[in-house]
Coordinates of C-alpha atoms in Angstrom, one line a residue:
M1 CA -24.0 20.7 17.1
R2 CA -21.6 19.5 14.4
E3 CA -18.5 17.7 15.7
R4 CA -15.2 19.4 14.9
I5 CA -12.3 17.6 13.4
P6 CA -9.5 17.4 16.0
T7 CA -6.2 19.0 15.3
L8 CA -2.8 18.2 16.7
T9 CA 0.0 20.5 18.0
S10 CA 2.4 18.9 15.6
E11 CA 0.5 20.2 12.6
N12 CA 1.5 23.8 13.2
Y13 CA 4.7 23.0 15.0
V14 CA 6.3 21.2 12.1
R15 CA 5.5 24.0 9.7
R16 CA 7.2 26.5 12.0
V17 CA 10.4 24.6 12.7
L18 CA 11.1 22.6 9.5
P19 CA 11.7 24.4 6.2
P20 CA 9.2 23.6 3.4
V21 CA 11.7 22.4 0.7
L22 CA 10.1 19.4 -1.0
T23 CA 8.4 19.5 -4.4
N24 CA 6.0 17.1 -6.1
F25 CA 8.9 15.7 -8.1
D26 CA 10.7 15.0 -4.8
F27 CA 7.7 13.1 -3.5
T28 CA 7.5 11.1 -6.8
M29 CA 11.2 10.1 -6.5
S30 CA 10.8 9.1 -2.8
F31 CA 7.7 7.2 -3.6
M32 CA 9.4 5.3 -6.4
M33 CA 12.4 4.4 -4.2
V34 CA 10.3 3.4 -1.2
M35 CA 7.8 1.3 -3.2
F36 CA 10.2 -0.6 -5.5
F37 CA 12.6 -3.4 -4.4
V38 CA 14.5 -5.3 -7.2
S39 CA 14.6 -8.4 -5.0
N40 CA 10.8 -8.7 -4.8
P41 CA 10.2 -10.1 -8.3
V42 CA 13.0 -12.5 -7.9
G43 CA 11.1 -14.3 -5.2
T44 CA 8.2 -14.9 -7.4
I45 CA 9.9 -16.2 -10.6
A46 CA 10.0 -19.9 -9.4
S47 CA 6.3 -20.2 -10.0
G48 CA 6.5 -19.2 -13.6
A49 CA 4.2 -17.0 -15.6
V50 CA 1.5 -17.0 -12.9
S51 CA 3.8 -14.5 -11.0
L52 CA 2.7 -11.8 -13.5
L53 CA -0.9 -12.6 -12.7
Y54 CA -0.2 -12.2 -8.9
W55 CA 1.4 -8.9 -9.5
G56 CA -1.7 -7.8 -11.4
I57 CA -4.1 -9.1 -8.7
G58 CA -2.1 -7.5 -5.9
A59 CA -2.1 -4.2 -7.7
L60 CA -5.8 -4.3 -8.3
I61 CA -7.0 -5.4 -4.9
F62 CA -4.4 -3.7 -2.7
F63 CA -1.8 -1.3 -4.2
I64 CA -4.2 0.8 -6.2
P65 CA -6.9 1.0 -3.5
C66 CA -4.1 1.9 -1.0
V67 CA -2.8 4.6 -3.2
L68 CA -6.3 6.1 -3.7
V69 CA -7.0 6.0 0.0
V70 CA -3.7 7.6 1.0
A71 CA -4.1 10.2 -1.8
Q72 CA -7.5 11.2 -0.5
L73 CA -6.3 11.5 3.1
C74 CA -3.4 13.6 1.9
A75 CA -5.8 15.9 0.0
W76 CA -7.8 16.4 3.1
F77 CA -5.0 16.6 5.7
P78 CA -1.7 17.7 4.1
V79 CA 0.4 17.5 7.3
N80 CA 3.3 15.5 8.7
G81 CA 2.7 12.2 10.3
S82 CA 0.5 10.5 7.7
S83 CA -1.3 7.5 9.3
Y84 CA -0.6 8.8 12.8
N85 CA -2.4 12.1 12.2
W86 CA -5.2 10.6 10.2
T87 CA -5.9 7.9 12.8
H88 CA -6.0 10.5 15.5
K89 CA -8.6 12.5 13.6
A90 CA -10.7 9.3 13.0
L91 CA -10.2 7.2 16.2
G92 CA -8.3 9.6 18.5
G93 CA -6.3 8.9 21.7
F94 CA -4.5 5.6 22.2
W95 CA -5.3 4.1 18.7
S96 CA -3.5 6.8 16.9
L97 CA -0.3 6.1 18.9
F98 CA -0.7 2.4 18.4
A99 CA -1.2 2.8 14.7
A100 CA 1.9 5.0 14.6
V101 CA 4.1 2.5 16.4
T102 CA 2.9 -0.4 14.3
F103 CA 3.7 1.9 11.3
W104 CA 7.1 2.7 12.7
I105 CA 8.3 -0.8 13.6
P106 CA 8.2 -2.1 10.0
G107 CA 10.2 1.0 9.1
V108 CA 13.0 -0.1 11.4
V109 CA 12.7 -3.7 10.1
A110 CA 12.8 -2.5 6.5
M111 CA 16.0 -0.6 7.2
V112 CA 17.7 -3.8 8.5
S113 CA 16.2 -5.9 5.7
A114 CA 17.3 -3.5 3.0
A115 CA 20.8 -3.6 4.3
S116 CA 20.8 -7.4 4.4
I117 CA 19.5 -7.4 0.8
G118 CA 22.5 -5.2 -0.1
I119 CA 24.7 -7.9 1.3
T120 CA 23.2 -10.5 -1.0
I121 CA 24.0 -8.2 -3.9
V122 CA 27.6 -8.0 -2.8
Q123 CA 27.6 -11.8 -2.5
S124 CA 26.2 -12.2 -6.0
I125 CA 29.2 -10.2 -7.3
N126 CA 31.8 -12.0 -5.1
P127 CA 30.6 -15.2 -3.2
H128 CA 33.7 -15.1 -1.1
L129 CA 32.8 -11.8 0.6
L130 CA 30.8 -11.5 3.8
V131 CA 30.5 -15.3 4.2
E132 CA 30.3 -15.5 8.0
P133 CA 27.2 -14.3 9.9
W134 CA 29.2 -12.0 12.1
Q135 CA 30.7 -10.4 9.0
Q136 CA 27.2 -9.9 7.6
G137 CA 26.0 -8.4 10.8
L138 CA 28.9 -5.9 11.0
A139 CA 28.3 -5.0 7.4
V140 CA 24.6 -4.3 8.1
I141 CA 25.6 -2.1 11.1
A142 CA 28.1 -0.2 8.9
I143 CA 25.3 0.5 6.4
L144 CA 23.0 1.7 9.2
I145 CA 25.7 4.1 10.5
F146 CA 26.5 5.3 7.0
A147 CA 22.8 5.9 6.4
C148 CA 22.4 7.7 9.7
L149 CA 25.2 10.1 8.7
I150 CA 23.6 10.8 5.4
S151 CA 20.1 11.4 6.9
L152 CA 21.6 14.0 9.3
Q153 CA 22.4 16.3 6.4
P154 CA 20.0 19.0 5.2
L155 CA 16.8 17.5 3.7
R156 CA 17.2 19.4 0.5
T157 CA 20.7 18.1 0.0
F158 CA 19.7 14.6 0.9
Q159 CA 16.7 14.7 -1.5
H160 CA 19.0 15.7 -4.4
V161 CA 20.8 12.4 -3.9
V162 CA 17.5 10.5 -3.8
N163 CA 16.5 12.2 -7.0
F164 CA 19.7 11.1 -8.7
V165 CA 19.9 7.5 -7.5
T166 CA 16.2 6.6 -8.0
P167 CA 16.3 7.0 -11.8
L168 CA 19.5 4.9 -11.9
T169 CA 17.7 2.0 -10.3
Y170 CA 14.8 2.3 -12.7
A171 CA 17.3 2.5 -15.6
V172 CA 18.6 -0.9 -14.6
V173 CA 15.0 -2.3 -14.8
L174 CA 14.5 -0.6 -18.2
L175 CA 17.8 -2.1 -19.4
L176 CA 16.5 -5.6 -18.3
G177 CA 13.3 -5.0 -20.3
I178 CA 15.5 -4.2 -23.3
A179 CA 17.5 -7.3 -22.7
A180 CA 14.4 -9.4 -22.8
V181 CA 13.4 -7.9 -26.1
V182 CA 16.9 -8.4 -27.6
W183 CA 16.9 -12.0 -26.3
L184 CA 13.7 -12.8 -28.2
L185 CA 14.6 -10.9 -31.3
G186 CA 17.9 -12.7 -31.4
G187 CA 16.1 -16.0 -32.0
H188 CA 16.1 -17.3 -28.5
S189 CA 13.0 -18.8 -27.0
S190 CA 11.6 -17.6 -23.7
A191 CA 13.1 -19.5 -20.8
T192 CA 9.5 -19.7 -19.4
P193 CA 6.7 -21.1 -21.6
L194 CA 4.5 -18.0 -21.4
L195 CA 2.0 -19.3 -24.0
N196 CA 1.2 -22.5 -22.0
P197 CA -2.1 -21.9 -20.0
A198 CA -0.9 -24.3 -17.3
T199 CA 1.9 -21.8 -16.3
W200 CA -0.8 -19.2 -15.6
A201 CA -2.9 -21.4 -13.3
I202 CA -3.4 -20.2 -9.7
T203 CA -3.0 -23.2 -7.4
P204 CA -2.3 -23.8 -3.7
D205 CA 1.3 -24.3 -4.6
N206 CA 1.7 -20.7 -5.6
F207 CA -0.6 -19.0 -3.0
K208 CA 2.4 -17.9 -1.1
L209 CA 3.1 -15.4 -3.9
F210 CA 0.3 -13.2 -2.6
G211 CA 2.2 -12.4 0.6
I212 CA 5.3 -11.5 -1.4
V213 CA 3.3 -9.2 -3.7
V214 CA 1.5 -7.5 -0.8
L215 CA 4.9 -6.9 0.8
A216 CA 6.1 -5.2 -2.3
Y217 CA 3.0 -3.0 -2.4
L218 CA 3.1 -1.9 1.2
G219 CA 4.2 1.6 2.2
A220 CA 2.3 4.1 0.0
D221 CA 1.9 6.3 3.1
V222 CA 5.6 6.4 3.9
P223 CA 6.8 9.2 1.7
V224 CA 4.0 11.5 2.8
I225 CA 5.1 11.4 6.4
V226 CA 6.9 14.6 5.5
L227 CA 4.0 16.2 3.6
G228 CA 4.1 19.1 6.0
E229 CA 7.6 20.0 4.7
A230 CA 6.3 20.4 1.1
K231 CA 6.3 23.7 -0.7
Q232 CA 2.7 23.1 -1.7
P233 CA 1.4 20.5 0.8
E234 CA -2.2 20.9 -0.6
K235 CA -0.9 19.5 -3.9
G236 CA 1.3 16.8 -2.3
Y237 CA -1.0 13.9 -3.4
R238 CA -0.4 14.6 -7.1
H239 CA 2.8 12.6 -7.1
F240 CA 0.9 9.3 -6.8
L241 CA -0.1 9.1 -10.5
W242 CA 3.3 9.0 -12.1
G243 CA 4.8 7.2 -9.1
T244 CA 2.2 4.5 -9.2
L245 CA 2.7 4.0 -12.9
A246 CA 6.5 3.8 -12.6
V247 CA 6.3 1.3 -9.7
L248 CA 3.8 -1.0 -11.5
G249 CA 5.8 -0.8 -14.7
A250 CA 9.1 -1.6 -12.9
Y251 CA 7.6 -4.7 -11.2
F252 CA 6.0 -6.0 -14.4
I253 CA 9.1 -5.3 -16.6
L254 CA 11.5 -6.9 -14.2
T255 CA 9.4 -10.0 -13.7
M256 CA 8.8 -10.4 -17.4
A257 CA 12.5 -9.9 -18.2
L258 CA 13.6 -12.5 -15.7
L259 CA 11.0 -15.0 -16.9
V260 CA 12.1 -14.6 -20.5
V261 CA 15.9 -14.5 -20.1
I262 CA 16.5 -16.7 -17.0
G263 CA 13.3 -18.5 -16.2
P264 CA 12.3 -20.2 -12.9
E265 CA 16.0 -20.8 -12.3
A266 CA 16.2 -17.1 -11.3
A267 CA 14.7 -17.9 -7.9
T268 CA 17.7 -20.1 -7.0
L269 CA 20.1 -17.5 -8.3
S270 CA 18.5 -14.9 -6.1
N271 CA 19.5 -11.3 -6.8
A272 CA 22.4 -12.5 -8.9
S273 CA 19.9 -13.4 -11.7
I274 CA 19.5 -9.7 -12.5
L275 CA 23.2 -9.3 -13.2
I276 CA 23.4 -12.6 -15.0
A277 CA 20.6 -11.6 -17.4
L278 CA 22.4 -8.3 -18.2
E279 CA 25.7 -10.0 -18.6
R280 CA 24.3 -12.6 -21.1
L281 CA 23.0 -9.8 -23.4
F282 CA 25.3 -6.8 -22.8
G283 CA 28.5 -8.3 -21.3
P284 CA 30.3 -8.0 -17.9
V285 CA 31.0 -4.3 -18.1
V286 CA 27.3 -3.3 -18.3
A287 CA 26.5 -5.9 -15.6
R288 CA 29.1 -4.4 -13.3
I289 CA 27.7 -0.9 -13.8
A290 CA 24.2 -2.2 -13.0
A291 CA 25.6 -3.8 -9.9
A292 CA 27.1 -0.5 -8.8
C293 CA 23.7 1.2 -9.3
L294 CA 22.0 -1.4 -7.2
L295 CA 24.7 -1.3 -4.5
V296 CA 24.2 2.5 -4.1
F297 CA 20.4 2.1 -3.9
F298 CA 20.3 0.0 -0.7
P299 CA 22.2 2.3 1.7
L300 CA 20.3 5.3 0.3
F301 CA 17.0 3.4 0.8
V302 CA 18.0 2.8 4.4
A303 CA 18.8 6.5 4.8
L304 CA 15.6 7.6 3.2
T305 CA 13.5 5.2 5.3
G306 CA 15.3 6.3 8.5
S307 CA 14.8 10.0 7.7
L308 CA 11.1 9.6 7.1
F309 CA 10.3 7.4 10.1
A310 CA 12.5 9.6 12.4
R311 CA 10.3 12.5 11.4
L312 CA 7.3 10.4 12.4
L313 CA 8.9 10.0 15.9
M314 CA 9.5 13.8 16.0
T315 CA 5.9 14.5 15.1
I316 CA 4.5 12.3 17.8
S317 CA 6.9 13.8 20.3
A318 CA 5.8 17.3 19.4
D319 CA 2.3 16.2 20.5
R320 CA 3.7 15.1 23.9
R321 CA 3.0 11.4 23.1
L322 CA 6.6 10.5 23.2
P323 CA 9.5 12.1 25.3
I324 CA 10.0 15.7 24.2
G325 CA 13.7 15.2 23.5
L326 CA 12.9 13.6 20.2
V327 CA 12.0 16.9 18.7
R328 CA 15.5 18.3 19.0
L329 CA 16.9 19.5 15.7
N330 CA 20.5 19.9 14.6
K331 CA 21.9 22.9 12.7
H332 CA 20.5 21.6 9.5
R333 CA 17.0 21.5 10.9
V334 CA 17.0 17.7 11.0
P335 CA 15.6 15.7 14.0
V336 CA 18.9 14.5 15.3
N337 CA 17.8 12.7 18.5
A338 CA 15.0 10.9 16.6
I339 CA 17.5 9.7 13.9
L340 CA 20.1 8.6 16.4
T341 CA 17.6 6.8 18.6
Q342 CA 16.1 5.0 15.7
T343 CA 19.5 4.0 14.4
A344 CA 20.5 2.6 17.8
I345 CA 17.3 0.5 17.8
A346 CA 18.0 -0.8 14.3
I347 CA 21.5 -1.7 15.3
G348 CA 20.1 -3.5 18.4
F349 CA 17.7 -5.5 16.1
T350 CA 20.7 -6.4 13.8
L351 CA 22.7 -7.7 16.8
L352 CA 19.7 -9.8 17.7
L353 CA 19.3 -11.3 14.3
Y354 CA 23.0 -11.9 13.4
F355 CA 24.7 -12.6 16.6
V356 CA 22.2 -14.4 18.8
P357 CA 22.3 -17.4 16.4
Y358 CA 25.8 -18.0 17.7
V359 CA 24.3 -18.7 21.1
F360 CA 22.1 -21.4 19.6
S361 CA 24.8 -22.8 17.2
M362 CA 22.9 -21.6 14.2
A363 CA 25.6 -19.4 12.8
E364 CA 27.2 -22.1 10.8
S365 CA 24.3 -21.9 8.3
A366 CA 25.6 -20.5 5.0
N367 CA 22.1 -19.3 4.2
L368 CA 21.7 -17.1 7.3
A369 CA 21.6 -13.9 5.4
L370 CA 18.8 -15.2 3.2
E371 CA 17.0 -16.6 6.2
V372 CA 17.3 -13.3 8.1
Q373 CA 16.1 -11.4 5.0
V374 CA 13.0 -13.5 4.4
I375 CA 12.0 -13.8 8.0
T376 CA 12.3 -10.1 8.7
L377 CA 10.4 -9.3 5.5
S378 CA 7.6 -11.7 6.5
V379 CA 7.4 -10.1 10.0
L380 CA 7.2 -6.7 8.2
V381 CA 4.3 -8.0 6.1
L382 CA 2.3 -9.0 9.2
I383 CA 2.9 -5.8 11.3
W384 CA 2.6 -3.5 8.3
A385 CA -0.7 -5.2 7.3
V386 CA -2.0 -4.4 10.8
S387 CA -0.8 -0.8 10.5
S388 CA -2.2 -0.4 6.9
A389 CA -5.7 -1.5 8.2
F390 CA -5.8 1.7 10.2
L391 CA -5.6 3.7 6.9
F392 CA -8.8 2.2 5.5
I393 CA -10.6 2.2 8.8
S394 CA -9.7 5.8 9.4
L395 CA -11.0 6.9 6.0
L396 CA -14.3 5.0 6.5
V397 CA -14.8 6.6 9.9
L398 CA -13.9 10.1 8.7
M399 CA -16.3 10.0 5.8
K400 CA -19.1 8.9 8.1
R401 CA -18.3 11.2 11.1
Y402 CA -17.4 14.3 9.2
P403 CA -19.6 14.6 6.1
E404 CA -18.3 18.1 5.5
L405 CA -15.1 16.5 4.2
L406 CA -16.9 15.2 1.2
K407 CA -17.6 18.8 0.2
K408 CA -13.9 19.6 0.3
G409 CA -13.4 17.5 -2.8
L410 CA -13.0 13.8 -3.6
I411 CA -10.3 12.6 -5.9
V412 CA -12.6 9.7 -6.9
P413 CA -16.3 9.0 -6.2
K414 CA -17.3 8.1 -2.6
W415 CA -18.5 4.6 -3.5
L416 CA -15.1 3.8 -5.1
L417 CA -13.2 5.0 -2.0
Q418 CA -15.5 2.8 0.2
T419 CA -15.0 -0.1 -2.1
C420 CA -11.2 0.4 -1.9
C421 CA -11.3 0.4 1.9
Y422 CA -13.3 -2.9 2.2
V423 CA -11.3 -4.7 -0.5
A424 CA -7.9 -3.6 0.9
L425 CA -9.0 -4.6 4.4
I426 CA -9.8 -8.1 3.1
A427 CA -6.4 -8.2 1.3
C428 CA -4.6 -7.3 4.5
A429 CA -6.3 -10.2 6.3
V430 CA -5.5 -12.6 3.5
A431 CA -1.9 -11.5 3.5
I432 CA -1.5 -12.1 7.2
V433 CA -3.0 -15.7 6.9
N434 CA -1.0 -16.3 3.7
T435 CA 2.3 -15.3 5.2
L436 CA 2.0 -17.6 8.2
A437 CA 0.5 -20.5 6.2
Y438 CA 3.2 -20.7 3.5
N439 CA 6.8 -21.4 4.4
Q440 CA 9.0 -19.2 2.2
L441 CA 12.2 -20.8 3.4
A442 CA 11.3 -24.5 2.7
P443 CA 13.4 -26.7 2.8
L444 CA 15.9 -24.6 4.8
I445 CA 13.6 -24.7 7.8
N446 CA 10.4 -26.7 8.4
D447 CA 6.9 -25.3 8.5
M448 CA 6.7 -25.4 12.3
M449 CA 9.9 -23.4 12.7
W450 CA 8.7 -20.9 10.1
R451 CA 5.5 -20.2 12.0
V452 CA 7.4 -20.1 15.3
F453 CA 10.0 -17.6 14.0
V454 CA 7.6 -15.3 12.1
G455 CA 4.7 -15.6 14.4
S456 CA 6.6 -15.1 17.7
L457 CA 8.6 -12.1 16.3
T458 CA 5.4 -10.5 15.1
V459 CA 3.6 -11.1 18.5
V460 CA 6.7 -9.7 20.3
C461 CA 6.7 -6.6 18.1
L462 CA 3.0 -6.0 18.6
F463 CA 3.3 -6.4 22.4
V464 CA 6.2 -4.1 22.4
A465 CA 4.1 -1.6 20.4
Y466 CA 1.2 -1.9 22.8
F467 CA 3.1 -1.6 26.1
G468 CA 5.5 0.9 24.5
C469 CA 2.5 3.1 23.8
V470 CA 1.3 2.8 27.4
F471 CA 4.8 3.6 28.8
A472 CA 5.5 6.4 26.3
T473 CA 2.3 8.1 27.1
T474 CA 2.9 7.8 30.8
E475 CA 6.5 9.0 30.5
A476 CA 5.4 12.1 28.4
A477 CA 2.7 12.9 30.9
W478 CA 5.2 12.6 33.8
Q479 CA 7.6 15.0 32.0
D480 CA 4.8 17.5 31.6
K481 CA 4.0 17.2 35.3
I482 CA 7.6 17.7 36.3
H483 CA 7.7 20.8 34.0
E484 CA 4.6 22.2 35.7
V485 CA 6.0 21.6 39.1
E486 CA 9.4 23.3 38.2
S487 CA 7.6 26.2 36.6
G488 CA 5.8 26.8 39.8
F489 CA 8.9 27.5 41.7

């Protein structure tokens, strides 16, 4: 007898209670916002032209395979929950919840990290603002609260804002590309010797770039968490084509522009290098407008990430895997309890990062914002790499266990999907080792402290995920038991 593909209560529940308001264009814009961070290329510039090579390698062995795998899973199962739902169908039970929690934790980390990157943009405009760690922490909390209020609005209204702000961010990147062309046509030589073969050499000194690149390419399955709220969920995977081209183009254009106009010095200038490049070519007014566009991006990114991952919590709760209170909706049909709970956890994480250092006399460091940003992003790489592995494992298991899925239609040949899974799994493992092995904060902290901070935070998060799954499952089962008992009276 042929084994049936398991279904979850949330698949029908979400479609009943949440309005289908999203279009393919909406998913494209969300994908472009989630997958592109202007700060990521800045961290690779110090290594010179080889950074472009790493962006290409990362795209070839991780990003494109990941996109193809997620698109195939979306085509087969166009429902809310993305990796949580797919892992349940492939591995079932405990592992689906564990995959979901390890998927959700990086979402919270990304919210805090994006807010901290927004602070560095502010500091690049005015170095005298938000100097003290406690000020930075309060600013991050303010961004989180603001993002929470935005994400509590109707999804259609919120998506309109995303659709407006995302093109503005990419317009800044396009303007940087134009700046590089104008710079060269104006008779200036490239700040980086792009024609020197030595600058393209992959060496142990630049291996750390792979971790940065993988981080940038993580998250293709985030926008499709809400695929069940699409007007045409069965066509929801079609946004990947244009979204992928836009993201790849943005990373290559931004990296090339900074290499040409600023050079390796851009790494020391951090995010200010983007504004400096524009100011050199187009003047301070254009640079300030670009800065305003970037400043708007980060709070909205926090709101979008929070909205998506809160719906993941709601989906899991609908399946009685988390306390049922997380499914509560406000008058706009938005999961209010899930959003508030998630925001509270993000604020708690912020307090831990920005205020605990005072206890250990670390708050005097003028680089605390940068250190927090890099460490949290590195932890995000490790946990998200673990979570992403479930995508590839799930697809391999589904293809083997349910051969009838192959008859439903493949977006690419089976052999290519299998190759993508194996290559991406190897890339995840390499990214984990790479992130721990190469200190991205040298010489601010030594290698041992780097491994202690990043490794211990990652282990703590994974332990919390594991025992949180056990506790949440037990709590949900207990609530069901209480309900049964009360119903009997």
